[in-house]
PDB file of C-alpha atoms in Angstrom:
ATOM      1  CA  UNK A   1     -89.257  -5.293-100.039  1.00 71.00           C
ATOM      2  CA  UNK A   2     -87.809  -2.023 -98.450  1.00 90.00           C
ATOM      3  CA  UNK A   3     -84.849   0.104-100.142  1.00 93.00           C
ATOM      4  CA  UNK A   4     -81.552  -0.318 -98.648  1.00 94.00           C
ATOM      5  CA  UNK A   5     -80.893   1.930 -95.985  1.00 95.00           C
ATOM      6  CA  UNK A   6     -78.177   4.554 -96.846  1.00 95.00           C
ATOM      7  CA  UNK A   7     -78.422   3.685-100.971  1.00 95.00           C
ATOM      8  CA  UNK A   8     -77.641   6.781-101.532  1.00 95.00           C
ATOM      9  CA  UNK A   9     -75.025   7.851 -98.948  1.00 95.00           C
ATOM     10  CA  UNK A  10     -71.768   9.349-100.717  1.00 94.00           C
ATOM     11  CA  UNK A  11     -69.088   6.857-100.203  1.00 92.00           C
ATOM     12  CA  UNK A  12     -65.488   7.543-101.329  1.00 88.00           C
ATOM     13  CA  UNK A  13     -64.010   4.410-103.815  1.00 86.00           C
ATOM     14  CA  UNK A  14     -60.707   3.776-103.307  1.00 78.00           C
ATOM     15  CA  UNK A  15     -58.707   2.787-106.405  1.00 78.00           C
ATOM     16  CA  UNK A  16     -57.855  -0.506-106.746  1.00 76.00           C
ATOM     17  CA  UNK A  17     -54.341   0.279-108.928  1.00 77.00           C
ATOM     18  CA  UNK A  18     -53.044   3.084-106.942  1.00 77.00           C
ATOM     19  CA  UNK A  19     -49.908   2.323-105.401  1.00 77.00           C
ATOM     20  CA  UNK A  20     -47.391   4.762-103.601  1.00 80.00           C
ATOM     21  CA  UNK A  21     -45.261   4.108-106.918  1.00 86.00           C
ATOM     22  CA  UNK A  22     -48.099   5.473-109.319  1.00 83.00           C
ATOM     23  CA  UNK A  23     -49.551   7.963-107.134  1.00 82.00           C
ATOM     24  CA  UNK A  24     -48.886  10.855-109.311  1.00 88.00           C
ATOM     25  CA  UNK A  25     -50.043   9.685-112.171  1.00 89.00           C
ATOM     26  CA  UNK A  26     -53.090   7.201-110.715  1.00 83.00           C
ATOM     27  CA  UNK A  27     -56.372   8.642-108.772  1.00 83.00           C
ATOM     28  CA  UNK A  28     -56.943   7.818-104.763  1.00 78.00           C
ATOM     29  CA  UNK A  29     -60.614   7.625-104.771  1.00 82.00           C
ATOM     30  CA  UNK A  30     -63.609   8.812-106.622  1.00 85.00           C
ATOM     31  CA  UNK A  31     -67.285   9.851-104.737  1.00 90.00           C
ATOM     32  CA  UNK A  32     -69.844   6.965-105.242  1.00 92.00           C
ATOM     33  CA  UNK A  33     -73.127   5.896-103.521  1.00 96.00           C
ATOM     34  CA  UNK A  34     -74.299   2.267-103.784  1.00 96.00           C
ATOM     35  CA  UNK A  35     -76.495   3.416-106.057  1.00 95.00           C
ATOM     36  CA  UNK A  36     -74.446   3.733-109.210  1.00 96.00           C
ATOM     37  CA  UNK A  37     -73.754   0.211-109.254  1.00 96.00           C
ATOM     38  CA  UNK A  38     -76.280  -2.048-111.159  1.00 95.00           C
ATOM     39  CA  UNK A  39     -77.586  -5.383-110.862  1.00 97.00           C
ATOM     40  CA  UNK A  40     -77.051  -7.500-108.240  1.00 98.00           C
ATOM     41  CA  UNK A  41     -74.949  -5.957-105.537  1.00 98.00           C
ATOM     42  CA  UNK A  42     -73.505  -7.829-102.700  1.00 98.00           C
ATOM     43  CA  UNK A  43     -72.140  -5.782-100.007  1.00 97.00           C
ATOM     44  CA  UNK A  44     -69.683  -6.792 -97.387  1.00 93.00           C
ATOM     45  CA  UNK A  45     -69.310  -4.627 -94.674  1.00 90.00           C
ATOM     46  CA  UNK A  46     -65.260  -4.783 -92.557  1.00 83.00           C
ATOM     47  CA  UNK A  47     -64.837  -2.905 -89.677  1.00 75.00           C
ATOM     48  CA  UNK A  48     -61.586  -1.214 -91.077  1.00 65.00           C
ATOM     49  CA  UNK A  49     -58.139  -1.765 -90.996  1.00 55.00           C
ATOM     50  CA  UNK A  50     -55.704  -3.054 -88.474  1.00 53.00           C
ATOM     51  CA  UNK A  51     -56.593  -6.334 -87.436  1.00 53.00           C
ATOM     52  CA  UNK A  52     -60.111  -7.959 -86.422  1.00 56.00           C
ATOM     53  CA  UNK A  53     -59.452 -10.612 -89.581  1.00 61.00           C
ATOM     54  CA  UNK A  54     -57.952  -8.271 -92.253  1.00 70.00           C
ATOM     55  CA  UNK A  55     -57.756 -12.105 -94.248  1.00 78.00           C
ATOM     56  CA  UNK A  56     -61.335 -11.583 -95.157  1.00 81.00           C
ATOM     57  CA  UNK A  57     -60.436  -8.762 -97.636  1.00 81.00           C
ATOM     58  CA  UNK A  58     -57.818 -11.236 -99.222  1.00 83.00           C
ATOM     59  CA  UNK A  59     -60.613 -13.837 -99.405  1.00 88.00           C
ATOM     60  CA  UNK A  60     -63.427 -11.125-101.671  1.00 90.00           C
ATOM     61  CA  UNK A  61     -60.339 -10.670-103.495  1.00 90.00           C
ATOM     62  CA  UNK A  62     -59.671 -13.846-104.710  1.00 93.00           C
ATOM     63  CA  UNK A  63     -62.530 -14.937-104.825  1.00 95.00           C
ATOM     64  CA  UNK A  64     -64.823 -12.449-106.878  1.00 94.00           C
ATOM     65  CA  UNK A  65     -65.582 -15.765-109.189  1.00 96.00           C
ATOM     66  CA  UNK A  66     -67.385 -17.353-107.130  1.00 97.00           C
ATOM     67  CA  UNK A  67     -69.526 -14.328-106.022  1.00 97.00           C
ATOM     68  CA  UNK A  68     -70.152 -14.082-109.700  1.00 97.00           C
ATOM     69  CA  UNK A  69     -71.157 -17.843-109.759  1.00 97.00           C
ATOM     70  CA  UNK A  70     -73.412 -17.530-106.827  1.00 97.00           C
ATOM     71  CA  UNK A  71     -75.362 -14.542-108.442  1.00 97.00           C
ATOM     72  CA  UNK A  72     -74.083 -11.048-107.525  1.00 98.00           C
ATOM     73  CA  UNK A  73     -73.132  -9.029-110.475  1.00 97.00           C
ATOM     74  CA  UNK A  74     -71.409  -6.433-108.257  1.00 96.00           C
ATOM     75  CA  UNK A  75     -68.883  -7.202-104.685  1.00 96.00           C
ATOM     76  CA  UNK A  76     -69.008  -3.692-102.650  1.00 95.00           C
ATOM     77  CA  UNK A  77     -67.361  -3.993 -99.951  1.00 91.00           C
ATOM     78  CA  UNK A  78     -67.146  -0.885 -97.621  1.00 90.00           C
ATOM     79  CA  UNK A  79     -65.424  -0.286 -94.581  1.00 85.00           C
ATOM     80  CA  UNK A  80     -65.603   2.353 -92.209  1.00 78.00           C
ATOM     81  CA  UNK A  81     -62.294   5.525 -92.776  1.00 70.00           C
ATOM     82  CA  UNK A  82     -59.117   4.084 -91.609  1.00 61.00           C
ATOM     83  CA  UNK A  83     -57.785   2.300 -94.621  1.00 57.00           C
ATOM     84  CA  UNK A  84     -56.212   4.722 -96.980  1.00 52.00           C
ATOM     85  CA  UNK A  85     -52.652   3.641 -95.988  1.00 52.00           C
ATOM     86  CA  UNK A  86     -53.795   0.466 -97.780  1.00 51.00           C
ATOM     87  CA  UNK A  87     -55.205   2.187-100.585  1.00 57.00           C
ATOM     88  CA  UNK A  88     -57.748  -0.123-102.775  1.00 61.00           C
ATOM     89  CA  UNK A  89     -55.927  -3.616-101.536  1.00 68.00           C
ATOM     90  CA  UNK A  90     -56.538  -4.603-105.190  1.00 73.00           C
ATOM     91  CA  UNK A  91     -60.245  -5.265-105.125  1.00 80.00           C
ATOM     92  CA  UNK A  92     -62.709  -3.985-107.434  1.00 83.00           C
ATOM     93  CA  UNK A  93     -64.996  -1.943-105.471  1.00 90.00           C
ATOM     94  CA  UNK A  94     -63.545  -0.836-101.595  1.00 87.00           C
ATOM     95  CA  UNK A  95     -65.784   1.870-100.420  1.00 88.00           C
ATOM     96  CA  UNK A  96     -64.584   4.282 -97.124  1.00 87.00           C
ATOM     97  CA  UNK A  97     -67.989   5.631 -95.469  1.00 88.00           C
ATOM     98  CA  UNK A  98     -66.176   8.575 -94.201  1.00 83.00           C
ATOM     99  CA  UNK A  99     -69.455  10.877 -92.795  1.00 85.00           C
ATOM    100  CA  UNK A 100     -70.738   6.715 -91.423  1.00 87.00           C
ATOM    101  CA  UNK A 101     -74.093   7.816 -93.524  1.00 91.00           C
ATOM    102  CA  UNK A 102     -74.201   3.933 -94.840  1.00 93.00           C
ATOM    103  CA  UNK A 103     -73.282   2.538 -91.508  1.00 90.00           C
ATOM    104  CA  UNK A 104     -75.330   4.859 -89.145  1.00 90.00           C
ATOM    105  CA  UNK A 105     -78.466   3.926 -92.141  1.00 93.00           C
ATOM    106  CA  UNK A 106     -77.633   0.533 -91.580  1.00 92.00           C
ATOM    107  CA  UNK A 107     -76.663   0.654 -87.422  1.00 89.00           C
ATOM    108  CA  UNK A 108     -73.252  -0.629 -88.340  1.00 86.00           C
ATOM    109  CA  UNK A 109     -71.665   1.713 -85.834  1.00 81.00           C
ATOM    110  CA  UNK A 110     -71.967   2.812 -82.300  1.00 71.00           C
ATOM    111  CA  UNK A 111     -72.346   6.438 -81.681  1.00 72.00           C
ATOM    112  CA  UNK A 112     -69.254   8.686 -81.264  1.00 68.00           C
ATOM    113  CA  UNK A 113     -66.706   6.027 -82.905  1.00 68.00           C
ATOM    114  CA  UNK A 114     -66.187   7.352 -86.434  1.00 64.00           C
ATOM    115  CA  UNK A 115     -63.587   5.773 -87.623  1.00 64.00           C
ATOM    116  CA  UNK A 116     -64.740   2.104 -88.024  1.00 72.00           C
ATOM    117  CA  UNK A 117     -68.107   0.043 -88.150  1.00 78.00           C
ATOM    118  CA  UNK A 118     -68.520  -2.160 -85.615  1.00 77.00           C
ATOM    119  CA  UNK A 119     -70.881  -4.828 -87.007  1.00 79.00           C
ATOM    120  CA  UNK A 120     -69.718  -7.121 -89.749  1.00 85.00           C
ATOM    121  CA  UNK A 121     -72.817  -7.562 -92.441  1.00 91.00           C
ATOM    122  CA  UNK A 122     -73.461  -8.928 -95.593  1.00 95.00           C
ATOM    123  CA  UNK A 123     -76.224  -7.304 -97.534  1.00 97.00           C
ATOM    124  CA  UNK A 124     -77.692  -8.349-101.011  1.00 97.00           C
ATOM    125  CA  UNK A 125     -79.416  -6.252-102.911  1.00 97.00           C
ATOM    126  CA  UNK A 126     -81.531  -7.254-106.242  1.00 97.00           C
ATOM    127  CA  UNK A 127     -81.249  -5.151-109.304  1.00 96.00           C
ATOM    128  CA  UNK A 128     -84.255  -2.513-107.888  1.00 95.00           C
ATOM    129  CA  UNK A 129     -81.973  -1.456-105.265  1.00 95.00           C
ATOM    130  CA  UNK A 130     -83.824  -3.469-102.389  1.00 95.00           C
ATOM    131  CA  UNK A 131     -82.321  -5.324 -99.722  1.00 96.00           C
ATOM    132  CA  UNK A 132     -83.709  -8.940 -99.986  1.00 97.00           C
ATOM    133  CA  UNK A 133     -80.801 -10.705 -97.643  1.00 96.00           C
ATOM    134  CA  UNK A 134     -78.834  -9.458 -94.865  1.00 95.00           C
ATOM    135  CA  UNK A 135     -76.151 -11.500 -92.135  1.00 93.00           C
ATOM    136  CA  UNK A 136     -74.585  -9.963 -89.260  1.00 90.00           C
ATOM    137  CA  UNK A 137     -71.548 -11.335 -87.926  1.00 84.00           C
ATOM    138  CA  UNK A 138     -69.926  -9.847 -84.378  1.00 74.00           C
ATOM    139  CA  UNK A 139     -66.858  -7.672 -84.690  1.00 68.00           C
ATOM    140  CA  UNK A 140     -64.423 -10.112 -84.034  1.00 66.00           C
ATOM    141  CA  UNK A 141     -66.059 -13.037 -85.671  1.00 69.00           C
ATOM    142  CA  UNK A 142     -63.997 -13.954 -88.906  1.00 76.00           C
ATOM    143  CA  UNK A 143     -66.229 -15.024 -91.486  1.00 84.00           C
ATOM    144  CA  UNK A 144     -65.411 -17.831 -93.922  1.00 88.00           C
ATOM    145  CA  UNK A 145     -65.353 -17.454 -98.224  1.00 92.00           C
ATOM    146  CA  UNK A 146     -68.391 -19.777 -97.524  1.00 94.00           C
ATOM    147  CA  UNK A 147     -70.619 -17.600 -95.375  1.00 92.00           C
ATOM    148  CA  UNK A 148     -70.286 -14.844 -97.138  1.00 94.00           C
ATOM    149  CA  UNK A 149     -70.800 -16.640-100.734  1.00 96.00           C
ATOM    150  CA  UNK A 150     -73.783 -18.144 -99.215  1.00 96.00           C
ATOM    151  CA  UNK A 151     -75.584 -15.355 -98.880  1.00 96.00           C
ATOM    152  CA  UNK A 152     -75.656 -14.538-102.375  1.00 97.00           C
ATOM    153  CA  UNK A 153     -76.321 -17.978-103.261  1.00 97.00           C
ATOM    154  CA  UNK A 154     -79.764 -17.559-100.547  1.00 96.00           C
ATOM    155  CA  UNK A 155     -80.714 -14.231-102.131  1.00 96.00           C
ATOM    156  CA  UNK A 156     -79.805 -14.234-105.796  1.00 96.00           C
ATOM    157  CA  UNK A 157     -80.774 -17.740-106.350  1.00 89.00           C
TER     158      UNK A 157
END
């Protein structure tokens, strides 16, 4: 099995508690790669904010359980730059791709648009850091909890 494209790529993590409220006292974002997370990682990829199904980022949200039952010890999901006005939307683990290094690795994005991918995937990734599952959804194709759970069942099962 290959390495996942762009593993490596630094990714800025947007802070799940930072509010306009707590700003002062509460961190924006940290530099991470996909990398340092373990295990099994499941990563969604969005195209960004403002519209084209925003609901699916509700949906990880509330349902990181069930990602857990179906065998991913990690939900990533990373976007492409235009969602700091919605700071970490209260999941876990939202990653901006800000220099597209993941989504160019990973031909999420088509060349000279920088500020949003514009391929939906979901990509699992076993505990060596190889991709051993990958769906691609169009752009404007909402995804159900279902299709994206079911990939992790497929791969970490």
């Amino acid at each position: 099995m290959a390495t996942l494209p762009g593993n490596d790529a630094k990714l800025i993590r947007l802070n799940p508690e930072w509010s306009v409220e707590n700003a002062a006292s509460t961190p924006l974002e940290q530099e991470l790669s996909i990398n340092d997370f373990k295990g099994k990682r499941l990563i969604i990829t969005l195209p960004g904010a403002g519209g084209f199904c925003n609901k699916e980022f509700d949906l990880v949200k509330e349902n990181q359980e069930k990602f857990k039952a179906a065998g991913a010890d990690e939900v990533i999901v990373v976007v492409g730059t235009d969602i700091l006005s919605n700071a970490g939307r209260g999941l876990p683990n939202i990653l901006q791709d800000v220099n597209q290094d993941f989504g160019n690795a990973n031909k999420l994005t088509l060349e000279g648009v920088k500020s949003r991918y514009l391929q939906r995937s979901v990509i699992a990734v076993n505990t060596n850091g190889e991709q051993i599952a990958r769906e691609d959804a169009e752009l404007l194709g909402c995804r159900t909890i279902d299709a994206l759970i079911d990939v992790a069942k497929k791969a970490f099962s």
